[in-house]
PDB file of C-alpha atoms and ligand atoms in Angstrom:
ATOM      1  CA  MET A   9      62.814  91.726 168.760  1.00  0.00           C
ATOM      2  CA  GLN A  10      64.378  93.216 165.643  1.00  0.00           C
ATOM      3  CA  PRO A  11      64.160  97.044 165.598  1.00  0.00           C
ATOM      4  CA  LYS A  12      62.452  98.674 162.619  1.00  0.00           C
ATOM      5  CA  PRO A  13      65.078  99.189 159.912  1.00  0.00           C
ATOM      6  CA  PRO A  14      65.773 102.864 159.059  1.00  0.00           C
ATOM      7  CA  SER A  15      64.627 102.183 155.512  1.00  0.00           C
ATOM      8  CA  VAL A  16      61.920  99.605 154.764  1.00  0.00           C
ATOM      9  CA  ILE A  17      62.506  97.685 151.548  1.00  0.00           C
ATOM     10  CA  ALA A  18      59.686  95.521 150.193  1.00  0.00           C
ATOM     11  CA  ILE A  19      59.704  92.949 147.414  1.00  0.00           C
ATOM     12  CA  TYR A  20      56.654  92.476 145.218  1.00  0.00           C
ATOM     13  CA  PRO A  21      57.347  89.099 143.572  1.00  0.00           C
ATOM     14  CA  GLY A  22      55.485  87.385 140.766  1.00  0.00           C
ATOM     15  CA  SER A  23      55.473  86.079 137.223  1.00  0.00           C
ATOM     16  CA  PHE A  24      53.970  89.254 135.663  1.00  0.00           C
ATOM     17  CA  ASP A  25      53.357  87.462 132.344  1.00  0.00           C
ATOM     18  CA  PRO A  26      52.160  90.110 131.565  1.00  0.00           C
ATOM     19  CA  ILE A  27      51.668  92.846 134.160  1.00  0.00           C
ATOM     20  CA  THR A  28      47.979  93.752 134.586  1.00  0.00           C
ATOM     21  CA  ASN A  29      46.284  96.845 135.980  1.00  0.00           C
ATOM     22  CA  GLY A  30      45.669  94.801 139.129  1.00  0.00           C
ATOM     23  CA  HIS A  31      49.440  94.434 139.627  1.00  0.00           C
ATOM     24  CA  LEU A  32      49.962  98.092 138.791  1.00  0.00           C
ATOM     25  CA  ASP A  33      47.382  99.174 141.349  1.00  0.00           C
ATOM     26  CA  LEU A  34      49.232  97.201 144.021  1.00  0.00           C
ATOM     27  CA  ILE A  35      52.548  98.741 142.970  1.00  0.00           C
ATOM     28  CA  GLN A  36      51.104 102.273 143.175  1.00  0.00           C
ATOM     29  CA  ARG A  37      49.692 101.647 146.640  1.00  0.00           C
ATOM     30  CA  GLY A  38      52.780  99.769 147.840  1.00  0.00           C
ATOM     31  CA  ALA A  39      55.085 102.567 146.657  1.00  0.00           C
ATOM     32  CA  LYS A  40      53.396 104.859 149.208  1.00  0.00           C
ATOM     33  CA  LEU A  41      54.060 102.479 152.102  1.00  0.00           C
ATOM     34  CA  PHE A  42      57.715 101.522 151.696  1.00  0.00           C
ATOM     35  CA  ASP A  43      60.949 103.408 151.211  1.00  0.00           C
ATOM     36  CA  LYS A  44      61.780 101.132 148.305  1.00  0.00           C
ATOM     37  CA  LEU A  45      59.634  98.623 146.453  1.00  0.00           C
ATOM     38  CA  ILE A  46      61.349  96.089 144.211  1.00  0.00           C
ATOM     39  CA  VAL A  47      59.090  94.394 141.678  1.00  0.00           C
ATOM     40  CA  ALA A  48      60.839  91.040 141.249  1.00  0.00           C
ATOM     41  CA  ILE A  49      60.078  88.731 138.330  1.00  0.00           C
ATOM     42  CA  LEU A  50      60.614  85.023 138.880  1.00  0.00           C
ATOM     43  CA  SER A  51      62.925  83.875 136.102  1.00  0.00           C
ATOM     44  CA  ASN A  52      63.235  80.116 136.635  1.00  0.00           C
ATOM     45  CA  GLU A  53      59.587  79.311 136.260  1.00  0.00           C
ATOM     46  CA  GLY A  54      58.381  75.897 135.157  1.00  0.00           C
ATOM     47  CA  LYS A  55      55.487  77.380 133.172  1.00  0.00           C
ATOM     48  CA  GLN A  56      56.067  78.293 129.503  1.00  0.00           C
ATOM     49  CA  PRO A  57      55.769  82.099 129.607  1.00  0.00           C
ATOM     50  CA  LEU A  58      54.352  84.218 126.779  1.00  0.00           C
ATOM     51  CA  PHE A  59      56.958  86.940 127.345  1.00  0.00           C
ATOM     52  CA  SER A  60      60.635  86.351 128.141  1.00  0.00           C
ATOM     53  CA  VAL A  61      62.016  87.662 131.421  1.00  0.00           C
ATOM     54  CA  GLU A  62      63.819  90.437 129.497  1.00  0.00           C
ATOM     55  CA  GLU A  63      60.540  91.488 127.852  1.00  0.00           C
ATOM     56  CA  ARG A  64      58.738  91.453 131.192  1.00  0.00           C
ATOM     57  CA  VAL A  65      61.477  93.555 132.798  1.00  0.00           C
ATOM     58  CA  GLU A  66      61.127  96.043 129.922  1.00  0.00           C
ATOM     59  CA  MET A  67      57.319  96.104 130.187  1.00  0.00           C
ATOM     60  CA  LEU A  68      57.502  96.723 133.923  1.00  0.00           C
ATOM     61  CA  HIS A  69      60.102  99.465 133.521  1.00  0.00           C
ATOM     62  CA  GLU A  70      57.813 101.211 131.037  1.00  0.00           C
ATOM     63  CA  VAL A  71      54.962 101.382 133.530  1.00  0.00           C
ATOM     64  CA  VAL A  72      56.768 101.983 136.842  1.00  0.00           C
ATOM     65  CA  ARG A  73      59.276 104.624 135.778  1.00  0.00           C
ATOM     66  CA  VAL A  74      56.954 107.330 137.162  1.00  0.00           C
ATOM     67  CA  TYR A  75      57.483 105.980 140.688  1.00  0.00           C
ATOM     68  CA  PRO A  76      60.954 107.015 141.897  1.00  0.00           C
ATOM     69  CA  ASN A  77      61.112 104.457 144.717  1.00  0.00           C
ATOM     70  CA  VAL A  78      60.069 101.466 142.587  1.00  0.00           C
ATOM     71  CA  GLU A  79      62.696  99.232 140.991  1.00  0.00           C
ATOM     72  CA  VAL A  80      62.351  96.248 138.667  1.00  0.00           C
ATOM     73  CA  ASP A  81      64.497  93.143 138.883  1.00  0.00           C
ATOM     74  CA  SER A  82      64.390  89.412 138.194  1.00  0.00           C
ATOM     75  CA  PHE A  83      65.409  86.568 140.465  1.00  0.00           C
ATOM     76  CA  ASP A  84      65.740  82.825 140.577  1.00  0.00           C
ATOM     77  CA  GLY A  85      66.042  80.439 143.504  1.00  0.00           C
ATOM     78  CA  LEU A  86      64.250  81.000 146.779  1.00  0.00           C
ATOM     79  CA  LEU A  87      62.352  84.240 147.122  1.00  0.00           C
ATOM     80  CA  VAL A  88      63.421  84.702 150.749  1.00  0.00           C
ATOM     81  CA  ASP A  89      67.104  84.345 149.801  1.00  0.00           C
ATOM     82  CA  TYR A  90      66.666  86.978 147.121  1.00  0.00           C
ATOM     83  CA  ALA A  91      64.808  89.233 149.595  1.00  0.00           C
ATOM     84  CA  ALA A  92      67.543  88.854 152.224  1.00  0.00           C
ATOM     85  CA  ALA A  93      70.211  89.675 149.614  1.00  0.00           C
ATOM     86  CA  GLN A  94      68.294  92.898 148.863  1.00  0.00           C
ATOM     87  CA  SER A  95      68.026  93.687 152.624  1.00  0.00           C
ATOM     88  CA  ALA A  96      64.236  93.559 152.241  1.00  0.00           C
ATOM     89  CA  THR A  97      62.100  92.899 155.303  1.00  0.00           C
ATOM     90  CA  VAL A  98      58.698  92.745 153.577  1.00  0.00           C
ATOM     91  CA  LEU A  99      57.183  90.560 150.862  1.00  0.00           C
ATOM     92  CA  LEU A 100      54.131  92.211 149.333  1.00  0.00           C
ATOM     93  CA  ARG A 101      51.346  90.097 147.828  1.00  0.00           C
ATOM     94  CA  GLY A 102      47.866  90.895 146.615  1.00  0.00           C
ATOM     95  CA  ILE A 103      44.732  88.937 147.467  1.00  0.00           C
ATOM     96  CA  ARG A 104      41.842  89.079 145.005  1.00  0.00           C
ATOM     97  CA  ALA A 105      39.406  86.562 146.456  1.00  0.00           C
ATOM     98  CA  ILE A 106      39.127  83.788 149.024  1.00  0.00           C
ATOM     99  CA  SER A 107      40.427  81.397 146.366  1.00  0.00           C
ATOM    100  CA  ASP A 108      43.843  83.133 146.540  1.00  0.00           C
ATOM    101  CA  TYR A 109      44.019  82.732 150.285  1.00  0.00           C
ATOM    102  CA  GLU A 110      45.069  79.103 150.650  1.00  0.00           C
ATOM    103  CA  TYR A 111      47.963  79.332 148.181  1.00  0.00           C
ATOM    104  CA  GLU A 112      49.104  82.613 149.683  1.00  0.00           C
ATOM    105  CA  LEU A 113      48.851  81.302 153.243  1.00  0.00           C
ATOM    106  CA  GLN A 114      51.018  78.287 152.374  1.00  0.00           C
ATOM    107  CA  MET A 115      53.663  80.458 150.753  1.00  0.00           C
ATOM    108  CA  ALA A 116      53.635  83.028 153.557  1.00  0.00           C
ATOM    109  CA  LEU A 117      54.019  80.371 156.254  1.00  0.00           C
ATOM    110  CA  MET A 118      56.773  78.552 154.354  1.00  0.00           C
ATOM    111  CA  ASN A 119      58.608  81.800 153.730  1.00  0.00           C
ATOM    112  CA  ARG A 120      58.290  82.732 157.412  1.00  0.00           C
ATOM    113  CA  ARG A 121      59.706  79.367 158.408  1.00  0.00           C
ATOM    114  CA  LEU A 122      62.624  79.859 156.026  1.00  0.00           C
ATOM    115  CA  GLN A 123      63.290  83.484 157.009  1.00  0.00           C
ATOM    116  CA  PRO A 124      61.471  84.561 160.202  1.00  0.00           C
ATOM    117  CA  GLY A 125      62.788  88.122 159.856  1.00  0.00           C
ATOM    118  CA  ILE A 126      60.852  88.719 156.628  1.00  0.00           C
ATOM    119  CA  GLU A 127      57.127  89.495 156.884  1.00  0.00           C
ATOM    120  CA  THR A 128      54.586  88.839 154.157  1.00  0.00           C
ATOM    121  CA  LEU A 129      52.096  91.691 153.878  1.00  0.00           C
ATOM    122  CA  PHE A 130      48.842  91.267 151.970  1.00  0.00           C
ATOM    123  CA  MET A 131      46.895  94.010 150.310  1.00  0.00           C
ATOM    124  CA  MET A 132      43.369  93.518 149.028  1.00  0.00           C
ATOM    125  CA  ALA A 133      43.186  93.953 145.277  1.00  0.00           C
ATOM    126  CA  ASN A 134      41.213  96.918 144.021  1.00  0.00           C
ATOM    127  CA  GLU A 135      37.680  95.602 143.424  1.00  0.00           C
ATOM    128  CA  ALA A 136      37.802  96.963 139.870  1.00  0.00           C
ATOM    129  CA  TYR A 137      40.521  94.419 139.077  1.00  0.00           C
ATOM    130  CA  SER A 138      39.719  91.598 141.481  1.00  0.00           C
ATOM    131  CA  PHE A 139      38.594  89.261 138.691  1.00  0.00           C
ATOM    132  CA  ILE A 140      41.629  89.618 136.434  1.00  0.00           C
ATOM    133  CA  SER A 141      44.756  87.525 136.214  1.00  0.00           C
ATOM    134  CA  SER A 142      47.585  87.356 133.686  1.00  0.00           C
ATOM    135  CA  ARG A 143      46.328  83.915 132.639  1.00  0.00           C
ATOM    136  CA  LEU A 144      42.809  85.184 131.908  1.00  0.00           C
ATOM    137  CA  ILE A 145      44.146  88.232 130.056  1.00  0.00           C
ATOM    138  CA  LYS A 146      46.171  85.976 127.729  1.00  0.00           C
ATOM    139  CA  GLU A 147      43.238  83.632 127.189  1.00  0.00           C
ATOM    140  CA  VAL A 148      40.685  86.363 126.446  1.00  0.00           C
ATOM    141  CA  PHE A 149      43.085  88.322 124.266  1.00  0.00           C
ATOM    142  CA  GLY A 150      44.105  85.198 122.343  1.00  0.00           C
ATOM    143  CA  LEU A 151      40.436  84.492 121.591  1.00  0.00           C
ATOM    144  CA  GLY A 152      39.828  88.021 120.320  1.00  0.00           C
ATOM    145  CA  GLY A 153      38.200  89.487 123.454  1.00  0.00           C
ATOM    146  CA  ASN A 154      38.553  93.101 124.519  1.00  0.00           C
ATOM    147  CA  ILE A 155      41.090  93.584 127.320  1.00  0.00           C
ATOM    148  CA  GLY A 156      41.085  97.410 127.167  1.00  0.00           C
ATOM    149  CA  GLY A 157      41.405  98.964 130.624  1.00  0.00           C
ATOM    150  CA  LEU A 158      42.639  95.724 132.179  1.00  0.00           C
ATOM    151  CA  VAL A 159      46.325  96.056 131.289  1.00  0.00           C
ATOM    152  CA  PRO A 160      48.462  99.174 130.752  1.00  0.00           C
ATOM    153  CA  PRO A 161      48.216 100.480 127.124  1.00  0.00           C
ATOM    154  CA  SER A 162      51.910  99.658 126.494  1.00  0.00           C
ATOM    155  CA  VAL A 163      51.240  96.033 127.473  1.00  0.00           C
ATOM    156  CA  GLU A 164      48.167  95.834 125.252  1.00  0.00           C
ATOM    157  CA  ALA A 165      50.290  97.123 122.345  1.00  0.00           C
ATOM    158  CA  ARG A 166      52.888  94.424 123.013  1.00  0.00           C
ATOM    159  CA  LEU A 167      50.193  91.750 123.111  1.00  0.00           C
ATOM    160  CA  HIS A 168      48.986  92.943 119.700  1.00  0.00           C
ATOM    161  CA  ARG A 169      52.520  92.829 118.328  1.00  0.00           C
ATOM    162  CA  ARG A 170      53.025  89.328 119.735  1.00  0.00           C
ATOM    163  CA  LEU A 171      49.746  88.112 118.231  1.00  0.00           C
ATOM    164  CA  ASP A 172      50.600  89.682 114.826  1.00  0.00           C
ATOM    165  CA  LYS A 173      53.967  87.903 114.900  1.00  0.00           C
ATOM    166  CA  PHE A 174      52.259  84.544 115.464  1.00  0.00           C
ATOM    167  CA  THR A 175      49.512  85.238 112.915  1.00  0.00           C
ATOM    168  CA  ASN A 176      51.970  86.306 110.199  1.00  0.00           C
ATOM    169  CA  ARG A 177      54.391  83.452 110.821  1.00  0.00           C
ATOM    170  CA  GLY A 178      54.630  81.262 107.736  1.00  0.00           C
ATOM    171  CA  ALA A 179      52.174  83.488 105.849  1.00  0.00           C
TER     172      ALA A 179
HETATM  173  O1  PNS B 207      52.493  85.688 140.686  1.00  0.00           O
HETATM  174  P1  PNS B 207      52.820  84.272 141.012  1.00  0.00           P
HETATM  175  O2  PNS B 207      53.185  83.486 139.784  1.00  0.00           O
HETATM  176  O3  PNS B 207      51.727  83.609 141.806  1.00  0.00           O
HETATM  177  O4  PNS B 207      54.131  84.328 141.935  1.00  0.00           O
HETATM  178  C1  PNS B 207      54.623  83.193 142.583  1.00  0.00           C
HETATM  179  C2  PNS B 207      55.972  83.477 143.252  1.00  0.00           C
HETATM  180  C3  PNS B 207      56.974  84.020 142.240  1.00  0.00           C
HETATM  181  C4  PNS B 207      55.802  84.511 144.357  1.00  0.00           C
HETATM  182  C5  PNS B 207      56.470  82.140 143.864  1.00  0.00           C
HETATM  183  O5  PNS B 207      56.385  81.140 142.893  1.00  0.00           O
HETATM  184  C6  PNS B 207      57.893  82.203 144.378  1.00  0.00           C
HETATM  185  O6  PNS B 207      58.164  82.868 145.354  1.00  0.00           O
HETATM  186  N1  PNS B 207      58.825  81.486 143.709  1.00  0.00           N
HETATM  187  C7  PNS B 207      60.237  81.490 144.034  1.00  0.00           C
HETATM  188  C8  PNS B 207      60.698  80.132 144.581  1.00  0.00           C
HETATM  189  C9  PNS B 207      60.350  80.028 146.042  1.00  0.00           C
HETATM  190  O7  PNS B 207      60.818  80.771 146.886  1.00  0.00           O
HETATM  191  N2  PNS B 207      59.494  79.043 146.361  1.00  0.00           N
HETATM  192  C10 PNS B 207      58.999  78.804 147.694  1.00  0.00           C
HETATM  193  C11 PNS B 207      57.791  79.672 147.981  1.00  0.00           C
HETATM  194  S1  PNS B 207      57.114  79.314 149.561  1.00  0.00           S
END
């Protein structure tokens, strides 16, 4: 059995396109559990993101700078390889509803097979945010819906700027 490391480093991986208050809630709670929490943005994603990796790193920095033990980074390749390179022993993921479970179970089991020394820990999303996702935020915002209180104010401002840029293009 591996002894508990003197300092527990956890990775909170995801796309964060953009970060929502659900993600932020998990970061706040995770920051209390680990010596260091690295919020790691996947950079080689197949999906066409709304915000570039650099923009997402900036957005995350803006909202996590109040937590001294939280860092922001980006990674590509296998998550477990990145985690091992950071000497992390925990992968943190949030579960909002039963529908998240199957996907998360598959990833957790695959990651455990790849790197048995790294544990995936799940935290239940705050019920106030259990219905939100980055995808839904983008959809609702793009159609003119109110997303106030669902993303940090700095992220909402960026969404407005991004929408203005698209609206004014070619005008
Ligand atoms: O927030 P998301 O988009 O659901 O996050 C998915 C993420 C980034 C955790 C997952 O796609 C991932 O770990 N990608 C890195 C590549 C990898 O390790 N794939 C095998 C996972 S079992």
